[in-house]
Coordinates of C-alpha atoms in Angstrom, one line a residue:
Chain A
M236 CA 0.0 0.0 0.0
S237 CA 2.7 2.4 1.0
T238 CA 4.8 1.4 -2.1
T239 CA 1.9 2.2 -4.4
T240 CA 1.5 5.7 -2.9
E241 CA 5.2 6.4 -3.3
S242 CA 5.0 5.4 -6.9
V243 CA 2.1 7.8 -7.6
V244 CA 3.9 10.7 -5.9
S245 CA 7.0 10.0 -7.9
T246 CA 5.0 10.0 -11.2
E247 CA 3.4 13.4 -10.3
K248 CA 6.8 14.8 -9.7
R249 CA 8.0 14.1 -13.2
R250 CA 8.2 17.1 -15.5
V251 CA 8.3 17.2 -19.3
L252 CA 11.6 18.9 -20.0
F253 CA 11.7 18.4 -23.8
S254 CA 9.0 17.6 -26.3
R255 CA 8.0 18.4 -29.8
P256 CA 6.5 22.0 -30.0
K257 CA 2.8 22.0 -30.6
S258 CA 3.3 24.2 -33.6
L259 CA 5.6 21.6 -35.3
S260 CA 3.8 18.8 -37.2
D261 CA 4.7 15.2 -36.3
V262 CA 6.2 14.4 -39.7
V263 CA 9.7 13.5 -41.0
T264 CA 11.2 16.5 -42.9
H265 CA 13.1 16.1 -46.1
Y266 CA 16.1 18.2 -44.9
C267 CA 19.6 16.8 -45.3
P268 CA 21.7 15.7 -42.3
G269 CA 23.5 18.8 -41.0
C270 CA 21.2 21.3 -42.6
T271 CA 20.1 24.0 -40.1
H272 CA 16.5 24.3 -41.4
G273 CA 15.3 21.8 -38.8
I274 CA 16.8 23.8 -36.0
V275 CA 15.2 27.1 -37.3
H276 CA 11.8 25.4 -37.9
R277 CA 11.9 24.3 -34.3
L278 CA 12.9 27.7 -32.9
V279 CA 10.0 29.3 -34.8
A280 CA 7.6 26.7 -33.5
E281 CA 8.9 27.1 -29.9
V282 CA 8.4 30.9 -30.1
I283 CA 4.9 30.5 -31.5
D284 CA 4.1 28.0 -28.7
Q285 CA 5.6 30.3 -26.1
L286 CA 3.5 33.3 -27.3
D287 CA 0.5 31.0 -27.5
I288 CA -0.4 32.3 -31.0
E289 CA -0.6 29.2 -33.2
G290 CA -4.3 29.7 -33.5
K291 CA -3.8 33.1 -35.2
T292 CA -0.5 32.6 -37.0
I293 CA -0.3 32.2 -40.8
G294 CA 3.0 31.3 -42.3
V295 CA 4.1 31.8 -45.9
C296 CA 6.7 29.5 -47.3
P297 CA 8.9 30.2 -50.3
V298 CA 10.3 28.3 -53.3
G299 CA 13.6 26.7 -52.3
C300 CA 14.5 24.0 -49.8
S301 CA 11.8 25.1 -47.4
V302 CA 9.1 24.9 -50.1
L303 CA 7.6 22.1 -48.1
A304 CA 7.5 24.0 -44.8
H305 CA 3.7 24.2 -45.1
N306 CA 3.8 20.5 -44.2
Y307 CA 6.0 21.0 -41.2
F308 CA 4.1 23.7 -39.2
N309 CA 0.9 23.1 -37.4
F310 CA -0.9 26.3 -38.3
D311 CA -2.4 27.8 -41.5
M312 CA 0.2 28.1 -44.2
A313 CA 0.4 29.6 -47.7
Q314 CA 2.8 28.5 -50.3
A315 CA 4.1 31.5 -52.4
A316 CA 5.6 31.9 -55.8
H317 CA 9.4 32.3 -55.9
G318 CA 10.3 35.5 -54.1
R319 CA 6.7 36.7 -53.6
A320 CA 6.3 35.7 -50.0
P321 CA 6.4 39.3 -48.7
A322 CA 3.6 40.3 -51.2
V323 CA 1.5 37.2 -50.2
A324 CA 2.2 38.1 -46.5
T325 CA 1.1 41.7 -47.2
G326 CA -2.2 40.5 -48.7
L327 CA -2.8 38.2 -45.7
K328 CA -1.8 40.7 -43.0
R329 CA -3.7 43.6 -44.6
S330 CA -6.8 41.4 -44.7
L331 CA -6.4 40.0 -41.2
P332 CA -4.6 42.7 -39.2
D333 CA -5.1 40.8 -35.9
S334 CA -3.3 37.7 -37.2
V335 CA 0.4 37.0 -36.9
V336 CA 2.0 36.6 -40.3
F337 CA 5.5 35.5 -41.1
T338 CA 7.5 34.4 -44.1
Y339 CA 10.2 31.8 -44.2
Q340 CA 12.6 32.4 -47.1
G341 CA 15.9 31.4 -48.4
D342 CA 18.6 33.6 -49.9
G343 CA 17.7 33.1 -53.6
D344 CA 14.0 33.6 -52.8
L345 CA 14.5 36.7 -50.6
A346 CA 17.6 38.4 -51.9
S347 CA 17.5 37.6 -55.7
I348 CA 14.2 37.1 -57.4
G349 CA 12.2 38.5 -54.4
M350 CA 14.4 41.5 -53.6
A351 CA 11.8 44.1 -54.9
E352 CA 9.1 42.5 -52.7
T353 CA 11.5 42.3 -49.8
V354 CA 12.6 46.0 -50.0
H355 CA 9.1 47.4 -50.5
A356 CA 7.5 45.3 -47.7
A357 CA 10.2 46.7 -45.5
L358 CA 9.7 50.2 -46.7
R359 CA 6.0 49.9 -46.1
G360 CA 6.8 48.7 -42.6
E361 CA 4.5 45.8 -43.1
K362 CA 3.7 44.3 -39.8
I363 CA 5.2 40.9 -40.7
T364 CA 8.1 38.8 -39.5
V365 CA 10.7 37.4 -42.0
I366 CA 12.8 34.4 -41.2
F367 CA 15.6 34.6 -43.7
I368 CA 17.8 31.5 -44.2
N369 CA 21.2 32.5 -45.7
N370 CA 23.3 29.5 -46.6
A371 CA 25.0 31.1 -49.6
I372 CA 23.8 28.7 -52.2
Y373 CA 20.7 27.4 -54.0
G374 CA 20.0 24.2 -52.2
M375 CA 16.8 22.8 -53.8
T376 CA 18.0 23.1 -57.4
G377 CA 21.3 21.5 -56.6
G378 CA 23.9 24.0 -55.6
Q379 CA 24.0 27.0 -57.9
M380 CA 25.5 30.4 -57.0
A381 CA 23.2 32.5 -54.7
P382 CA 23.0 36.3 -54.3
T383 CA 24.8 35.6 -51.0
S384 CA 27.5 33.2 -52.3
L385 CA 30.8 34.4 -51.1
P386 CA 33.6 35.9 -53.4
G387 CA 35.5 33.0 -54.8
Q388 CA 32.9 30.4 -53.6
V389 CA 32.7 27.4 -56.0
T390 CA 29.2 26.4 -56.9
Q391 CA 27.7 24.6 -59.9
T392 CA 27.2 27.9 -61.7
S393 CA 30.4 29.5 -60.5
P394 CA 32.7 26.6 -61.1
Y395 CA 35.8 28.8 -61.1
G396 CA 34.7 30.5 -57.9
R397 CA 32.5 33.5 -57.7
D398 CA 34.2 36.2 -59.8
I399 CA 33.2 39.6 -58.5
E400 CA 34.0 41.2 -61.8
A401 CA 31.5 39.0 -63.6
A402 CA 28.9 38.1 -61.0
G403 CA 29.0 41.1 -58.7
Y404 CA 29.1 41.2 -54.9
P405 CA 27.1 39.1 -52.4
V406 CA 24.3 41.1 -50.8
K407 CA 24.3 41.8 -47.0
V408 CA 20.6 41.9 -46.4
C409 CA 20.5 43.1 -42.8
E410 CA 22.9 45.9 -43.6
L411 CA 20.8 46.9 -46.7
L412 CA 17.5 46.8 -44.9
S413 CA 18.7 48.5 -41.7
G414 CA 18.9 51.8 -43.7
L415 CA 15.2 51.7 -44.5
E416 CA 12.4 53.4 -42.6
G417 CA 9.7 50.9 -41.8
V418 CA 12.1 48.2 -40.5
A419 CA 11.6 47.7 -36.8
L420 CA 14.2 45.0 -36.3
A421 CA 17.0 43.6 -38.5
Q422 CA 19.2 41.0 -36.8
R423 CA 21.6 38.4 -38.0
V424 CA 22.1 35.2 -36.0
T425 CA 23.4 31.7 -36.5
V426 CA 22.8 28.3 -35.0
D427 CA 26.2 26.7 -35.0
T428 CA 26.5 26.3 -31.2
P429 CA 24.0 25.8 -28.3
N430 CA 24.6 29.4 -27.2
H431 CA 24.0 30.7 -30.6
V432 CA 20.8 28.6 -30.9
R433 CA 19.5 30.1 -27.7
A434 CA 20.4 33.6 -28.9
A435 CA 18.7 32.9 -32.2
R436 CA 15.6 31.8 -30.4
R437 CA 15.6 35.1 -28.4
A438 CA 16.0 37.1 -31.6
I439 CA 13.1 35.2 -33.3
K440 CA 10.9 35.8 -30.2
K441 CA 11.7 39.5 -30.4
A442 CA 10.9 39.7 -34.1
F443 CA 7.4 38.2 -33.4
D444 CA 7.0 40.5 -30.3
Y445 CA 7.7 43.5 -32.5
Q446 CA 5.1 42.4 -35.0
I447 CA 2.5 41.8 -32.3
E448 CA 3.3 45.3 -30.9
G449 CA 2.7 46.7 -34.3
L450 CA 6.2 48.2 -34.6
G451 CA 6.8 47.3 -38.3
Y452 CA 8.8 44.9 -40.4
S453 CA 11.1 42.5 -38.5
I454 CA 13.7 40.3 -40.1
I455 CA 16.0 37.6 -38.6
E456 CA 18.7 36.5 -40.9
V457 CA 20.0 33.1 -39.9
I458 CA 23.4 32.2 -41.3
S459 CA 22.9 28.5 -42.2
T460 CA 24.6 25.5 -43.7
C461 CA 24.2 23.4 -46.8
P462 CA 26.4 20.3 -46.3
T463 CA 25.1 18.6 -49.4
N464 CA 25.8 21.4 -51.8
W465 CA 28.8 22.7 -50.0
G466 CA 30.2 19.1 -50.4
L467 CA 31.1 19.0 -46.7
S468 CA 30.2 16.8 -43.7
A469 CA 27.8 18.2 -41.1
D470 CA 30.7 19.0 -38.8
A471 CA 32.9 20.5 -41.5
S472 CA 30.0 22.6 -42.6
M473 CA 29.7 24.3 -39.2
K474 CA 33.5 24.9 -39.3
W475 CA 33.2 26.4 -42.9
L476 CA 30.3 28.6 -41.8
R477 CA 32.4 30.0 -38.9
E478 CA 35.5 30.5 -40.9
N479 CA 33.9 31.9 -44.1
M480 CA 30.3 33.0 -43.6
L481 CA 30.6 34.8 -40.3
P482 CA 33.5 37.1 -41.3
Y483 CA 31.5 38.3 -44.4
Y484 CA 28.2 38.3 -42.6
P485 CA 28.9 39.5 -39.0
L486 CA 26.3 38.6 -36.4
G487 CA 24.5 41.4 -34.7
V488 CA 21.5 43.7 -34.4
F489 CA 21.6 46.1 -37.4
K490 CA 18.4 47.9 -36.6
D491 CA 16.3 47.9 -33.5
I492 CA 13.9 50.8 -33.2
K493 CA 13.6 50.2 -29.5
A494 CA 17.3 50.2 -28.9
G495 CA 17.9 53.1 -31.2
A496 CA 20.2 53.2 -34.3
A497 CA 23.3 54.1 -32.4
A498 CA 23.1 51.2 -30.0
A499 CA 22.3 48.9 -32.9
G500 CA 25.3 50.1 -34.8
A501 CA 27.6 49.6 -31.8
A502 CA 26.2 46.1 -31.3
A503 CA 26.9 45.2 -34.9
A504 CA 30.4 46.6 -34.7
A505 CA 31.1 44.5 -31.6
G506 CA 31.7 41.4 -33.8
D507 CA 30.0 38.3 -32.4
A508 CA 27.0 40.2 -31.2
N509 CA 24.5 37.3 -31.6
T510 CA 23.2 38.1 -28.2
A511 CA 23.4 41.8 -28.5
G512 CA 20.3 43.8 -27.7
D513 CA 18.6 40.9 -25.9
A514 CA 17.4 41.2 -22.4
G515 CA 17.0 37.4 -22.3
D516 CA 13.6 36.0 -21.9
E517 CA 14.0 32.3 -21.2
Chain B
M220 CA -35.6 51.6 -60.3
A221 CA -32.4 53.3 -59.1
E222 CA -31.3 56.6 -60.4
K223 CA -29.0 56.6 -63.3
V224 CA -25.6 58.3 -63.0
L225 CA -23.0 59.1 -65.7
M226 CA -19.7 57.2 -65.1
K227 CA -16.6 56.2 -66.9
G228 CA -16.3 52.5 -67.4
N229 CA -13.3 52.2 -65.2
E230 CA -15.0 54.0 -62.4
A231 CA -18.2 52.0 -62.8
L232 CA -16.1 48.8 -62.4
A233 CA -14.7 50.1 -59.2
E234 CA -18.0 51.2 -57.7
A235 CA -19.7 48.0 -58.7
A236 CA -16.9 46.0 -57.0
I237 CA -17.4 47.9 -53.8
R238 CA -21.1 47.3 -54.0
A239 CA -20.4 43.6 -54.5
G240 CA -18.6 43.5 -51.2
C241 CA -15.0 43.9 -52.4
K242 CA -13.1 46.2 -50.1
T243 CA -9.6 45.0 -50.9
F244 CA -7.7 46.2 -54.0
F245 CA -4.1 45.9 -55.0
G246 CA -2.8 47.5 -58.2
Y247 CA -0.2 49.4 -60.1
P248 CA -0.7 52.4 -62.4
I249 CA -1.0 51.7 -66.1
T250 CA -2.9 53.4 -68.9
P251 CA -5.8 53.1 -69.7
Q252 CA -7.1 51.6 -66.5
T253 CA -5.8 54.1 -64.0
E254 CA -9.1 55.7 -63.1
L255 CA -10.2 52.4 -61.6
A256 CA -7.2 52.3 -59.1
A257 CA -7.7 56.1 -58.4
Y258 CA -11.4 55.5 -57.6
M259 CA -10.5 52.7 -55.2
A260 CA -7.7 54.8 -53.6
K261 CA -10.3 57.4 -52.8
A262 CA -13.3 55.2 -52.0
L263 CA -11.9 52.4 -49.9
P264 CA -10.1 54.0 -47.0
P265 CA -13.2 55.9 -45.7
I266 CA -15.1 52.6 -45.5
G267 CA -12.4 50.7 -43.8
G268 CA -11.2 48.9 -46.9
T269 CA -7.7 48.1 -48.1
Y270 CA -6.2 50.0 -51.1
L271 CA -2.5 49.4 -51.7
Q272 CA -0.4 50.6 -54.6
A273 CA 2.0 47.7 -55.0
E274 CA 5.6 48.1 -56.1
S275 CA 4.8 46.1 -59.3
E276 CA 2.1 44.1 -61.0
V277 CA 4.0 41.0 -59.9
A278 CA 3.7 42.1 -56.3
A279 CA 0.0 43.2 -56.7
I280 CA -1.2 39.9 -58.0
N281 CA 0.7 38.1 -55.1
M282 CA -0.9 40.4 -52.6
V283 CA -4.2 39.4 -54.2
Y284 CA -3.2 35.8 -53.6
G285 CA -2.6 36.5 -49.9
A286 CA -5.8 38.4 -49.5
S287 CA -7.8 35.7 -51.3
A288 CA -6.2 33.1 -49.2
A289 CA -7.3 35.1 -46.2
G290 CA -10.9 34.7 -47.5
V291 CA -11.7 38.3 -48.5
R292 CA -13.2 39.4 -51.8
V293 CA -10.3 40.9 -53.6
M294 CA -9.5 42.4 -57.0
T295 CA -6.8 43.9 -59.1
S296 CA -6.9 45.8 -62.4
S297 CA -4.4 46.4 -65.1
S298 CA -3.9 46.7 -68.8
S299 CA -2.2 44.4 -71.3
P300 CA 1.6 44.7 -70.4
G301 CA 0.7 44.7 -66.7
V302 CA -1.5 41.6 -67.1
S303 CA 1.5 39.8 -68.7
L304 CA 3.3 40.5 -65.4
K305 CA 0.4 39.1 -63.5
Q306 CA 0.4 35.8 -65.3
E307 CA 2.7 34.1 -62.9
G308 CA 0.4 35.0 -60.0
I309 CA -2.7 34.0 -61.9
S310 CA -1.2 30.6 -62.5
Y311 CA -0.6 30.3 -58.7
L312 CA -4.2 31.4 -58.0
I313 CA -5.4 28.7 -60.3
G314 CA -3.2 26.1 -58.8
A315 CA -4.2 27.0 -55.2
D316 CA -7.9 27.2 -56.2
L317 CA -8.2 30.8 -55.0
P318 CA -10.9 33.2 -56.4
A319 CA -10.0 36.7 -57.4
L320 CA -11.2 39.3 -59.9
I321 CA -8.7 40.6 -62.4
I322 CA -9.6 43.4 -64.8
N323 CA -7.8 43.8 -68.1
I324 CA -8.5 47.1 -69.9
Q325 CA -6.8 46.1 -73.0
R326 CA -4.4 48.2 -75.1
G327 CA -2.6 47.4 -78.3
G328 CA 0.6 45.3 -78.2
P329 CA 2.9 43.4 -78.3
G330 CA 5.5 44.8 -75.9
L331 CA 4.8 48.3 -74.8
G332 CA 2.5 48.8 -77.8
G333 CA 0.2 51.7 -77.6
I334 CA -2.5 53.0 -75.2
Q335 CA -5.5 52.9 -77.6
P336 CA -8.3 50.2 -77.4
S337 CA -7.5 46.7 -78.5
Q338 CA -8.7 43.1 -78.2
A339 CA -5.3 41.5 -78.7
D340 CA -5.2 39.7 -75.4
Y341 CA -8.0 37.3 -76.2
W342 CA -5.6 34.4 -76.6
Q343 CA -3.8 35.3 -73.4
A344 CA -7.0 35.5 -71.4
T345 CA -8.7 32.4 -72.8
K346 CA -5.8 30.1 -73.7
A347 CA -2.6 31.0 -71.9
T348 CA -3.2 33.0 -68.8
G349 CA -0.3 31.4 -67.0
H350 CA 1.8 28.3 -67.2
G351 CA 0.3 24.8 -66.6
D352 CA -3.1 23.2 -67.2
G353 CA -5.5 25.8 -66.1
Q354 CA -8.2 28.2 -67.2
I355 CA -9.9 31.3 -65.8
I356 CA -13.5 32.5 -66.4
V357 CA -13.4 35.5 -68.8
L358 CA -16.3 37.9 -69.2
A359 CA -16.4 40.6 -71.8
P360 CA -18.8 43.6 -71.3
S361 CA -19.8 45.9 -74.2
T362 CA -21.3 48.8 -72.3
V363 CA -20.6 50.7 -69.1
Q364 CA -23.8 49.3 -67.7
E365 CA -22.7 45.8 -68.5
M366 CA -19.3 46.5 -66.9
T367 CA -21.2 47.3 -63.8
D368 CA -23.5 44.3 -64.0
L369 CA -20.7 41.7 -64.6
V370 CA -18.7 42.6 -61.6
A371 CA -20.9 40.9 -59.0
L372 CA -21.4 37.9 -61.3
A373 CA -17.6 37.6 -61.7
F374 CA -17.1 37.6 -57.9
D375 CA -19.9 35.1 -57.4
L376 CA -18.6 32.7 -60.1
G377 CA -15.1 33.0 -58.7
D378 CA -16.3 32.0 -55.2
K379 CA -18.6 29.3 -56.6
Y380 CA -15.9 27.5 -58.6
R381 CA -12.9 28.7 -56.6
T382 CA -11.2 30.2 -59.7
P383 CA -9.8 33.6 -60.8
V384 CA -12.2 35.5 -63.0
M385 CA -11.2 38.1 -65.6
I386 CA -13.3 40.9 -66.9
L387 CA -11.7 41.6 -70.3
A388 CA -12.6 45.1 -71.5
D389 CA -10.6 47.7 -73.5
G390 CA -9.5 51.3 -73.4
L391 CA -12.6 52.4 -75.3
L392 CA -15.0 50.9 -72.6
G393 CA -12.7 51.9 -69.8
Q394 CA -12.6 55.6 -70.8
M395 CA -16.0 56.2 -72.2
M396 CA -18.8 57.7 -70.1
E397 CA -22.4 56.3 -70.2
P398 CA -25.4 56.4 -67.9
V399 CA -25.4 53.5 -65.5
E400 CA -27.8 52.1 -63.0
L401 CA -25.7 51.0 -60.0
P402 CA -26.6 47.9 -58.0
E403 CA -28.1 48.3 -54.6
T404 CA -25.5 48.6 -51.8
D405 CA -27.2 46.4 -49.2
G406 CA -28.0 42.8 -49.2
V407 CA -24.7 41.4 -50.4
E408 CA -24.2 38.1 -48.8
L409 CA -20.6 36.8 -49.1
P410 CA -20.2 33.0 -49.0
E411 CA -18.6 31.1 -46.2
K412 CA -15.0 30.1 -47.0
P413 CA -14.1 27.3 -44.6
W414 CA -10.9 26.8 -46.6
A415 CA -9.5 30.3 -45.8
L416 CA -6.3 30.9 -43.9
T417 CA -7.7 32.8 -41.0
G418 CA -5.7 31.1 -38.2
H419 CA -7.1 27.8 -37.0
G420 CA -8.0 29.2 -33.6
N421 CA -7.2 25.8 -32.1
S422 CA -10.6 24.8 -33.3
R423 CA -10.0 23.1 -36.7
E424 CA -7.3 21.4 -38.7
K425 CA -4.8 23.8 -40.4
N426 CA -5.7 25.2 -43.8
M427 CA -3.2 25.5 -46.7
A428 CA -3.1 27.6 -49.9
N429 CA -0.8 25.5 -52.0
S430 CA -0.2 24.8 -55.7
M431 CA 2.6 22.3 -55.3
H432 CA 2.2 18.6 -55.6
L433 CA 5.5 16.8 -56.1
D434 CA 3.8 13.4 -56.4
P435 CA 2.8 13.2 -60.0
Q436 CA -0.3 11.1 -59.2
E437 CA -1.4 13.7 -56.6
L438 CA -0.8 16.5 -59.2
E439 CA -2.7 14.7 -61.9
D440 CA -5.6 14.1 -59.5
S441 CA -5.7 17.8 -58.5
I442 CA -5.8 18.9 -62.1
L443 CA -8.5 16.3 -63.0
E444 CA -10.6 17.6 -60.1
R445 CA -10.2 21.1 -61.4
Y446 CA -10.9 20.1 -65.0
E447 CA -14.2 18.5 -63.8
R448 CA -15.2 21.9 -62.4
Y449 CA -14.3 23.4 -65.8
L450 CA -16.7 21.0 -67.4
V451 CA -19.5 22.2 -65.2
I452 CA -18.5 25.8 -66.0
K453 CA -18.6 25.1 -69.7
Q454 CA -22.1 23.6 -69.4
D455 CA -23.7 26.1 -67.1
E456 CA -22.0 29.4 -67.4
Q457 CA -22.0 30.3 -71.1
L458 CA -23.3 33.8 -71.6
A459 CA -24.1 35.5 -75.0
E460 CA -26.5 38.0 -76.5
S461 CA -28.2 37.4 -79.9
Y462 CA -29.4 40.2 -82.1
L463 CA -31.5 39.7 -85.2
T464 CA -30.1 36.2 -85.6
E465 CA -33.4 34.3 -86.1
D466 CA -33.3 34.7 -89.9
A467 CA -29.7 35.9 -90.4
D468 CA -28.0 34.6 -93.5
I469 CA -24.8 36.3 -92.3
T470 CA -24.1 36.1 -88.5
L471 CA -21.5 38.5 -87.1
V472 CA -19.7 37.3 -84.0
A473 CA -18.1 40.1 -81.9
Y474 CA -17.5 40.8 -78.3
G475 CA -16.9 43.9 -76.2
A476 CA -16.5 47.3 -77.9
A477 CA -16.2 45.5 -81.3
A478 CA -19.7 44.2 -80.9
R479 CA -21.0 47.8 -80.7
V480 CA -19.5 48.6 -84.1
A481 CA -20.8 45.2 -85.5
R482 CA -24.3 45.9 -84.2
S483 CA -24.4 49.3 -86.0
A484 CA -23.2 47.6 -89.2
V485 CA -25.9 45.0 -88.9
N486 CA -28.5 47.8 -88.7
K487 CA -27.1 49.5 -91.7
V488 CA -27.2 46.4 -94.0
R489 CA -30.6 45.3 -92.6
A490 CA -31.9 48.6 -93.9
E491 CA -30.6 47.6 -97.3
G492 CA -32.3 44.2 -97.1
I493 CA -29.4 42.0 -96.2
S494 CA -30.4 39.6 -93.4
A495 CA -27.4 40.0 -91.0
G496 CA -27.4 39.3 -87.3
L497 CA -25.0 39.4 -84.4
I498 CA -24.0 36.9 -81.7
R499 CA -22.2 38.7 -78.9
P500 CA -20.3 36.3 -76.6
I501 CA -20.3 37.8 -73.1
S502 CA -18.4 34.8 -71.6
L503 CA -15.3 34.3 -73.7
W504 CA -14.3 31.4 -71.5
P505 CA -16.3 29.4 -71.4
F506 CA -16.8 30.3 -75.1
S507 CA -20.4 30.7 -76.2
V508 CA -20.4 27.4 -78.1
D509 CA -24.1 26.6 -77.7
V510 CA -25.6 29.7 -79.2
I511 CA -23.2 29.6 -82.2
E512 CA -24.0 25.9 -82.7
Q513 CA -27.7 26.7 -82.8
Q514 CA -26.9 29.3 -85.5
V515 CA -25.0 27.0 -87.8
P516 CA -28.1 25.5 -89.5
I517 CA -29.5 29.1 -90.0
S518 CA -26.6 31.1 -91.4
S519 CA -24.5 30.5 -94.5
D520 CA -21.7 32.8 -93.4
F521 CA -20.1 33.8 -90.1
L522 CA -18.0 37.0 -89.7
S523 CA -15.8 37.6 -86.7
V524 CA -15.0 41.2 -86.0
E525 CA -12.2 42.0 -83.6
F526 CA -9.7 44.7 -82.7
S527 CA -6.9 42.2 -83.3
M528 CA -5.3 40.2 -86.1
G529 CA -8.0 37.5 -85.5
Q530 CA -8.0 35.5 -82.3
M531 CA -11.6 34.7 -81.3
V532 CA -12.1 33.7 -84.9
D533 CA -10.2 30.5 -84.0
D534 CA -12.8 29.5 -81.5
L535 CA -15.6 30.4 -83.9
R536 CA -14.0 28.1 -86.6
L537 CA -13.8 25.3 -84.0
V538 CA -17.5 25.5 -83.4
V539 CA -18.5 26.0 -87.1
D540 CA -16.1 23.2 -87.9
G541 CA -16.1 23.7 -91.7
R542 CA -19.8 23.4 -92.1
K543 CA -20.3 27.1 -93.1
R544 CA -18.0 29.8 -94.3
V545 CA -16.1 31.8 -91.5
H546 CA -14.8 35.3 -92.4
F547 CA -12.7 37.7 -90.4
Y548 CA -12.4 41.4 -90.3
G549 CA -10.3 43.4 -87.9
H550 CA -8.2 46.4 -87.0
T551 CA -5.3 46.2 -84.6
G552 CA -2.9 48.4 -82.7
G553 CA -5.5 50.7 -81.3
I554 CA -7.5 51.4 -84.4
V555 CA -11.3 51.0 -84.1
P556 CA -13.1 50.0 -87.4
T557 CA -16.1 52.1 -88.4
P558 CA -19.6 50.7 -88.9
D559 CA -19.3 51.6 -92.6
E560 CA -16.2 49.5 -93.0
I561 CA -18.0 46.5 -91.4
A562 CA -21.1 47.1 -93.4
D563 CA -19.1 47.0 -96.6
V564 CA -17.5 43.7 -95.6
I565 CA -21.0 42.3 -95.0
R566 CA -22.1 43.4 -98.4
R567 CA -19.1 41.7 -100.0
I568 CA -19.9 38.5 -98.1
A569 CA -23.5 38.7 -99.3
A570 CA -22.1 39.0 -102.8
G571 CA -20.2 35.7 -102.3
E572 CA -16.8 37.0 -101.5
K573 CA -14.6 35.3 -98.9
V574 CA -13.1 37.9 -96.5
N575 CA -10.1 37.5 -94.3
Q576 CA -8.9 41.0 -93.8
V577 CA -7.1 43.3 -91.3
A578 CA -7.4 47.0 -92.0
F579 CA -7.6 47.1 -95.8
R580 CA -5.2 44.2 -96.5
S581 CA -6.5 40.8 -97.4
Y582 CA -4.7 37.6 -96.1

């Protein structure tokens, strides 16, 4: 009798420390081993769970590796034409101003074919959140040069390395957008270490908070990997990201209308400022 | 009967849309449709609607996609070159089964072309309004009153069949002023849209607006399901007007502004004793097959009159199928033929001549 009682007590004391977020569907994703899409999907889902907004959230997925994201999130999702996610999100948000609308876009989608939609959604201060996956390559189509491919980077369509004379310079999206009125938050993060993952989660949370507060357009750029098309193992990809991507795309807060432009600039200049500007909310 | 007001075609389209419950508009300036967007920019904000001038036609049609996915009644308007830019988005609307009203106030082309009235986008509207296996309903008004009347029908058809609908007019109709009787403002009942992306509210399964099916079987099944809706549309939604066709030896077939000229020509030759009539397709897709089929036993000759090099005439030939003679007369590039020109063509046909002519050149 006493043994049974103890067993009940011990069960009640158990706590769930880790589980699948409610906002993430219970399906196997198509992402390659070592790809960071899975981490970022999870962070977005965790934030939406934390804010308890899955019932009023509408996501817009792009064309690119995350084209199937509509299958992976447990809330209403629209699949947009290549690059047009900010326009689709604009139509959704203007029609349902009380909803929470975000786009999830890769570098080709956001910074090449969809640059006009991106810049003008930012200029209008659309109250949407943009999760921008920058892995410096077109993944879905098999490894072509992206608008964010690094100088000298070898891809299927830059087989001799990206030649700046011929192909121009990679675009630094957060730096570009931070100069625009209408942008409430522009922050670059990565997910190569547990600390960086936690900081990325805080940044994503802040981006959704700013939308909910009606402050304007918020974008979180996540420096990401593509082991398959970089031709590297998962481990080596993280190393390549740190050694090549982060020097060109420094982490930091490039615009935060709450912190003020000066503070944001200082944070960006501080190098690894993945945690800059965050009070910490976990 | 409501009071008649004098309105431009473009303005009448806008006012009729608002009265049909459309309070959401995305567009981009282009001649000769700009009065429509300007009307919306003035009229929508005071009634709590959404007017947004997009950065491009491409963005505008994708904003339409988002708003339609959200379940609201939404429209955009443009003219020929702008509609070309919208084609990508129209294909995605088709693929995601989203309703929307698209207005094309046609001008002459190709390329930048001109800004005068044209009907050169018939093929684009009815055959190739975007990549992939898909169609949209296309309605062609010929008066400002009809522009007004077709708007509510276009929205209703779009909702009923979950498809984009185009009103295909031209710069002549868009710019001209005529007296119109506007529809009543109250009593518009918008249908429930259980498929809309409104946030699941933790009370239903998630909804998706999606045109992608990587599994070929799934894609084929989705296209077949849509095609079966098209069969119903073809059977139930043909719209055409017949004028003096009961005894017509020569039947003119013309739509939109060209039908106005054709009708005047019919009246002229009737006064001379030539029995001509006019079939005016109002639905261009579905094409007015049935009324033309009924006319085949009656008429010896059919004459398509268009502001183009001859596009709808292809559909006319498919229906007539070689059983009777089919003639074509047109002007293109923004030139509107006169009733006298058309009357002369009818006289030549009555005299036994075969006509296939644009401007004054025979082909």
